[in-house]
Coordinates of C-alpha atoms in Angstrom, one line a residue:
H22 CA -83.9 157.2 -93.9
T23 CA -82.4 159.6 -91.3
L24 CA -81.2 158.9 -87.8
L25 CA -79.9 161.7 -85.7
A26 CA -78.3 160.7 -82.4
K27 CA -75.7 163.5 -81.9
N28 CA -74.6 165.0 -78.5
N29 CA -75.3 162.0 -76.4
R30 CA -73.2 159.5 -74.5
L31 CA -73.0 156.7 -77.0
G32 CA -69.7 154.9 -77.3
G33 CA -69.9 151.7 -75.2
P34 CA -69.9 148.2 -76.6
S35 CA -73.7 148.1 -76.6
S36 CA -74.4 151.6 -77.9
L37 CA -75.7 150.3 -81.2
P38 CA -78.2 147.5 -81.8
K39 CA -76.9 144.0 -82.4
G40 CA -77.4 142.8 -86.0
L41 CA -77.6 146.4 -87.2
G42 CA -76.1 145.4 -90.5
Q43 CA -78.8 142.7 -91.1
A44 CA -81.7 144.8 -90.0
P45 CA -84.1 146.5 -92.5
L46 CA -82.6 149.7 -91.3
A47 CA -79.3 148.8 -93.0
R48 CA -81.0 148.9 -96.4
S49 CA -83.1 152.1 -95.9
L50 CA -80.8 154.3 -93.8
R51 CA -79.3 157.2 -95.8
V52 CA -78.2 159.7 -93.2
L53 CA -76.6 158.9 -89.8
N54 CA -75.3 161.6 -87.4
L55 CA -73.5 160.3 -84.3
S56 CA -71.4 163.5 -83.7
G57 CA -70.7 164.6 -80.2
N58 CA -70.6 161.2 -78.6
R59 CA -67.9 159.1 -77.0
F60 CA -66.9 156.6 -79.8
A61 CA -63.2 155.8 -79.6
E62 CA -63.4 153.9 -82.9
V63 CA -65.8 153.6 -85.8
P64 CA -68.3 150.9 -84.8
P65 CA -67.9 147.9 -87.1
A66 CA -71.7 147.7 -87.4
L67 CA -71.7 151.1 -89.3
L68 CA -69.5 149.7 -92.0
Q69 CA -72.4 147.3 -93.0
L70 CA -74.8 150.2 -93.8
R71 CA -74.1 150.0 -97.5
G72 CA -76.8 152.4 -98.5
L73 CA -75.5 155.2 -96.3
R74 CA -74.9 158.5 -98.1
S75 CA -74.0 160.8 -95.1
L76 CA -72.1 159.8 -92.0
S77 CA -71.1 162.2 -89.3
L78 CA -68.8 161.2 -86.4
G79 CA -67.4 164.5 -85.5
G80 CA -66.5 165.5 -82.0
N81 CA -66.0 161.9 -80.8
R82 CA -62.7 160.2 -79.5
L83 CA -61.7 158.5 -82.7
H84 CA -58.0 157.9 -83.1
G85 CA -58.1 156.4 -86.6
I86 CA -60.2 155.5 -89.6
P87 CA -60.7 151.8 -90.3
P88 CA -59.7 150.6 -93.8
D89 CA -63.1 148.9 -94.1
I90 CA -64.6 152.4 -94.6
Q91 CA -64.2 151.5 -98.3
E92 CA -67.2 149.3 -98.0
L93 CA -69.5 152.3 -97.8
H94 CA -69.7 152.7 -101.6
S95 CA -72.7 155.0 -101.6
L96 CA -71.1 157.5 -99.1
E97 CA -71.2 161.1 -100.4
F98 CA -70.6 163.0 -97.2
L99 CA -68.1 162.0 -94.4
Y100 CA -67.6 164.2 -91.4
L101 CA -64.8 163.2 -89.0
G102 CA -63.8 166.6 -87.6
G103 CA -62.9 167.2 -84.0
N104 CA -61.3 163.9 -83.2
F105 CA -57.8 162.6 -82.6
I106 CA -57.1 161.0 -86.0
T107 CA -53.4 161.0 -86.9
A108 CA -53.5 159.2 -90.2
I109 CA -55.7 158.7 -93.3
P110 CA -55.9 155.2 -94.6
P111 CA -55.4 154.8 -98.4
E112 CA -58.6 152.8 -98.5
L113 CA -60.5 156.0 -98.0
A114 CA -59.8 156.8 -101.6
K115 CA -62.0 153.9 -102.6
L116 CA -65.2 155.7 -102.0
P117 CA -66.3 156.6 -105.6
S118 CA -69.2 158.8 -104.7
L119 CA -67.6 160.9 -101.9
R120 CA -68.1 164.6 -102.5
Y121 CA -67.5 166.2 -99.1
L122 CA -64.8 165.1 -96.8
V123 CA -64.3 166.9 -93.5
L124 CA -61.2 166.0 -91.5
C125 CA -60.6 169.3 -89.7
D126 CA -59.5 169.7 -86.1
N127 CA -57.5 166.4 -85.9
K128 CA -53.8 165.5 -85.6
I129 CA -53.2 164.5 -89.2
Q130 CA -49.6 165.0 -90.4
S131 CA -49.8 163.9 -94.0
I132 CA -52.2 163.2 -96.8
P133 CA -51.8 159.9 -98.7
P134 CA -51.3 160.4 -102.4
Q135 CA -54.1 157.9 -103.0
L136 CA -56.6 160.5 -102.0
A137 CA -56.2 161.9 -105.5
Q138 CA -58.4 159.0 -106.6
L139 CA -61.5 160.7 -105.1
H140 CA -62.5 162.1 -108.5
S141 CA -66.0 163.1 -107.2
L142 CA -64.6 165.2 -104.4
R143 CA -65.9 168.8 -104.3
S144 CA -64.8 169.9 -100.8
L145 CA -61.9 168.9 -98.6
S146 CA -61.6 170.4 -95.1
L147 CA -58.2 169.9 -93.5
H148 CA -57.9 173.0 -91.3
N149 CA -56.4 172.8 -87.8
N150 CA -54.2 169.7 -88.4
L151 CA -50.4 169.2 -88.4
L152 CA -49.9 169.3 -92.2
T153 CA -46.6 170.6 -93.4
Y154 CA -47.0 169.8 -97.1
L155 CA -49.5 168.5 -99.7
P156 CA -48.8 165.6 -102.0
R157 CA -48.3 166.6 -105.6
E158 CA -51.0 164.0 -106.6
I159 CA -53.6 166.5 -105.3
L160 CA -53.4 167.9 -108.8
N161 CA -55.6 165.2 -110.0
L162 CA -58.6 166.4 -107.9
V163 CA -60.0 168.1 -111.0
H164 CA -63.5 168.7 -109.5
L165 CA -62.3 170.1 -106.2
E166 CA -63.9 173.5 -105.4
E167 CA -63.1 174.1 -101.8
L168 CA -59.9 173.3 -99.9
S169 CA -59.5 174.5 -96.3
L170 CA -56.0 174.5 -94.9
R171 CA -55.9 177.2 -92.3
G172 CA -54.3 176.4 -88.9
N173 CA -51.7 174.0 -90.3
P174 CA -48.0 174.6 -90.0
L175 CA -47.9 174.8 -93.8
V176 CA -50.2 177.8 -93.8
V177 CA -49.0 179.4 -90.6
R178 CA -45.4 179.5 -91.9
F179 CA -46.5 181.0 -95.3
V180 CA -48.7 183.7 -93.7
R181 CA -45.9 184.6 -91.2
D182 CA -43.4 184.9 -94.1
L183 CA -45.8 187.1 -96.0
T184 CA -45.5 189.8 -93.2
Y185 CA -44.1 192.9 -94.8
N186 CA -41.6 195.2 -93.0
P187 CA -41.6 198.8 -94.4
P188 CA -38.3 199.8 -96.0
S189 CA -35.9 202.1 -94.3
L190 CA -35.3 205.7 -95.5
Q191 CA -31.9 204.5 -96.7
E192 CA -33.6 201.8 -98.8
L193 CA -36.2 204.2 -100.2
A194 CA -33.4 206.6 -101.2
G195 CA -31.4 203.8 -102.7
R196 CA -34.5 202.6 -104.7
T197 CA -35.0 206.1 -106.1
V198 CA -31.4 206.3 -107.1
K199 CA -31.5 203.0 -109.0
T200 CA -34.9 203.2 -110.6
R201 CA -34.4 206.8 -111.8
N202 CA -30.8 206.2 -112.9
V203 CA -29.5 209.1 -110.8
P204 CA -25.9 209.4 -111.8
Y205 CA -23.2 209.1 -109.2
T206 CA -19.5 208.2 -108.9
P207 CA -17.6 206.6 -106.0
S208 CA -16.2 210.0 -105.1
D209 CA -19.7 211.4 -104.6
L210 CA -20.8 209.0 -101.8
P211 CA -19.2 207.3 -98.8
E212 CA -17.8 203.8 -99.6
S213 CA -20.5 202.1 -97.5
L214 CA -23.3 203.7 -99.6
V215 CA -21.6 202.8 -102.9
R216 CA -21.4 199.2 -101.7
Y217 CA -25.0 199.3 -100.6
L218 CA -26.2 200.5 -104.0
S219 CA -24.4 197.7 -105.7
L220 CA -26.4 195.2 -103.7
A221 CA -29.7 196.2 -105.4
S222 CA -31.8 193.2 -106.5
N223 CA -34.2 193.6 -109.4
C224 CA -37.9 192.8 -108.8
P225 CA -38.7 189.7 -110.9
N226 CA -42.0 191.3 -112.1
P227 CA -41.3 192.7 -115.6
K228 CA -44.2 195.1 -115.2
C229 CA -42.5 196.7 -112.2
G230 CA -38.9 197.4 -113.0
G231 CA -38.1 198.3 -109.4
V232 CA -35.4 197.2 -107.1
Y233 CA -35.1 196.2 -103.4
F234 CA -32.3 195.9 -100.9
D235 CA -33.2 194.6 -97.5
S236 CA -37.0 194.9 -97.4
C237 CA -38.8 192.6 -99.7
V238 CA -42.1 190.6 -99.8
R239 CA -42.1 186.9 -100.0
Q240 CA -44.9 185.7 -102.2
I241 CA -46.0 182.0 -102.3
K242 CA -47.7 181.4 -105.6
F243 CA -49.9 178.3 -106.2
V244 CA -50.3 178.2 -109.9
D245 CA -54.0 177.7 -110.6
F246 CA -56.3 176.7 -107.8
C247 CA -58.0 173.3 -108.0
G248 CA -57.4 170.7 -110.6
K249 CA -54.0 171.7 -111.7
Y250 CA -52.0 172.3 -108.5
R251 CA -48.3 172.8 -108.9
L252 CA -45.6 173.2 -106.4
P253 CA -45.7 176.4 -104.4
L254 CA -43.2 178.9 -105.8
M255 CA -41.4 181.5 -103.6
H256 CA -40.9 184.9 -105.1
Y257 CA -39.4 188.1 -103.7
L258 CA -41.2 191.3 -104.6
C259 CA -40.2 194.9 -103.9
S260 CA -43.6 195.7 -102.4
P261 CA -46.9 194.1 -101.5
E262 CA -48.6 196.0 -104.3
C263 CA -46.2 194.5 -106.9
S264 CA -48.1 191.3 -107.3
S265 CA -49.0 191.2 -111.0
P266 CA -48.3 188.0 -112.8
F267 CA -44.8 187.3 -114.0
S268 CA -42.8 184.4 -115.3
S269 CA -40.9 182.3 -112.9
A270 CA -38.6 180.8 -115.5
S271 CA -35.6 182.4 -113.8
Q272 CA -36.6 181.0 -110.4
S273 CA -37.5 177.4 -111.5
S274 CA -36.4 175.1 -114.2
T275 CA -39.6 173.0 -114.2
S276 CA -41.3 173.1 -117.5
Q277 CA -44.7 173.4 -115.8
S278 CA -43.7 176.6 -114.1
E279 CA -42.2 178.1 -117.2
S280 CA -45.4 177.5 -119.2
D281 CA -47.7 179.4 -116.8
S282 CA -49.8 181.9 -118.6
E283 CA -50.7 185.3 -117.1
D284 CA -54.3 184.3 -117.0
E285 CA -53.5 181.3 -114.9
A286 CA -51.3 183.3 -112.6
S287 CA -53.9 186.0 -112.1
V288 CA -56.5 183.4 -111.2
A289 CA -54.0 181.7 -108.9
A290 CA -53.1 185.0 -107.1
H291 CA -56.8 185.5 -106.4
R292 CA -57.6 182.0 -105.3
M293 CA -54.4 181.4 -103.3
Q294 CA -55.8 183.4 -100.4
K295 CA -59.0 181.3 -100.6
V296 CA -56.9 178.2 -100.2
L297 CA -54.6 179.5 -97.4
L298 CA -57.1 181.3 -95.3
G299 CA -59.8 178.8 -96.0

């Protein structure tokens, strides 16, 4: 039922037995591990192992995934990490039993929306690729429990933008004046400071009531984690600690964003780091 042949030199035209698909092994084999070999493509003979439940081809030299992968209807675990794969064929979504899909450490630039048809999927590993966005259809992966995205341009940009620069003394003083309603007139302060105080922006968190000038925190909010993904929303907060849930109605006109509950947002804030940092 199990064949482990990892970390060898397999990859030539005669690496696998002829007639593998017709052999008794094709009916009995459940687990096949060929990781750490030299395959430049998925051997066609493997696509005839219809009873296969686990297939590992990580650390090879694969440049693509054949559309005929859809023939492995019993497949539950597919490991293709550490290759040179640049694209995911839509046919991959026709594996009804697939629960764990590992595509990390490749050169994948986009995710086909058809992948949302993998309704049994529990874990999706996409870290260390070239992804800059996720398709909105990923919302339909209602049973997804783990999503690894670290090491992609998408995440790297978000994490970089989350870097917080401490406010200057001028900003701290300006915040105090505005939040405590300290009275002043144009004759009390230099014109430049009066102009500066007029540029105060209100923190969108209604539980905060603070203001900011030049130093603010960018927060990317994924509303809910798995199963009900929505577009990432950018918010500007007055401090890193000011991250309690708040309505984004003023920032977005989408009805989905406006209907976010505080419970949903609090769950999202906790799980967002799990998604981004993987």
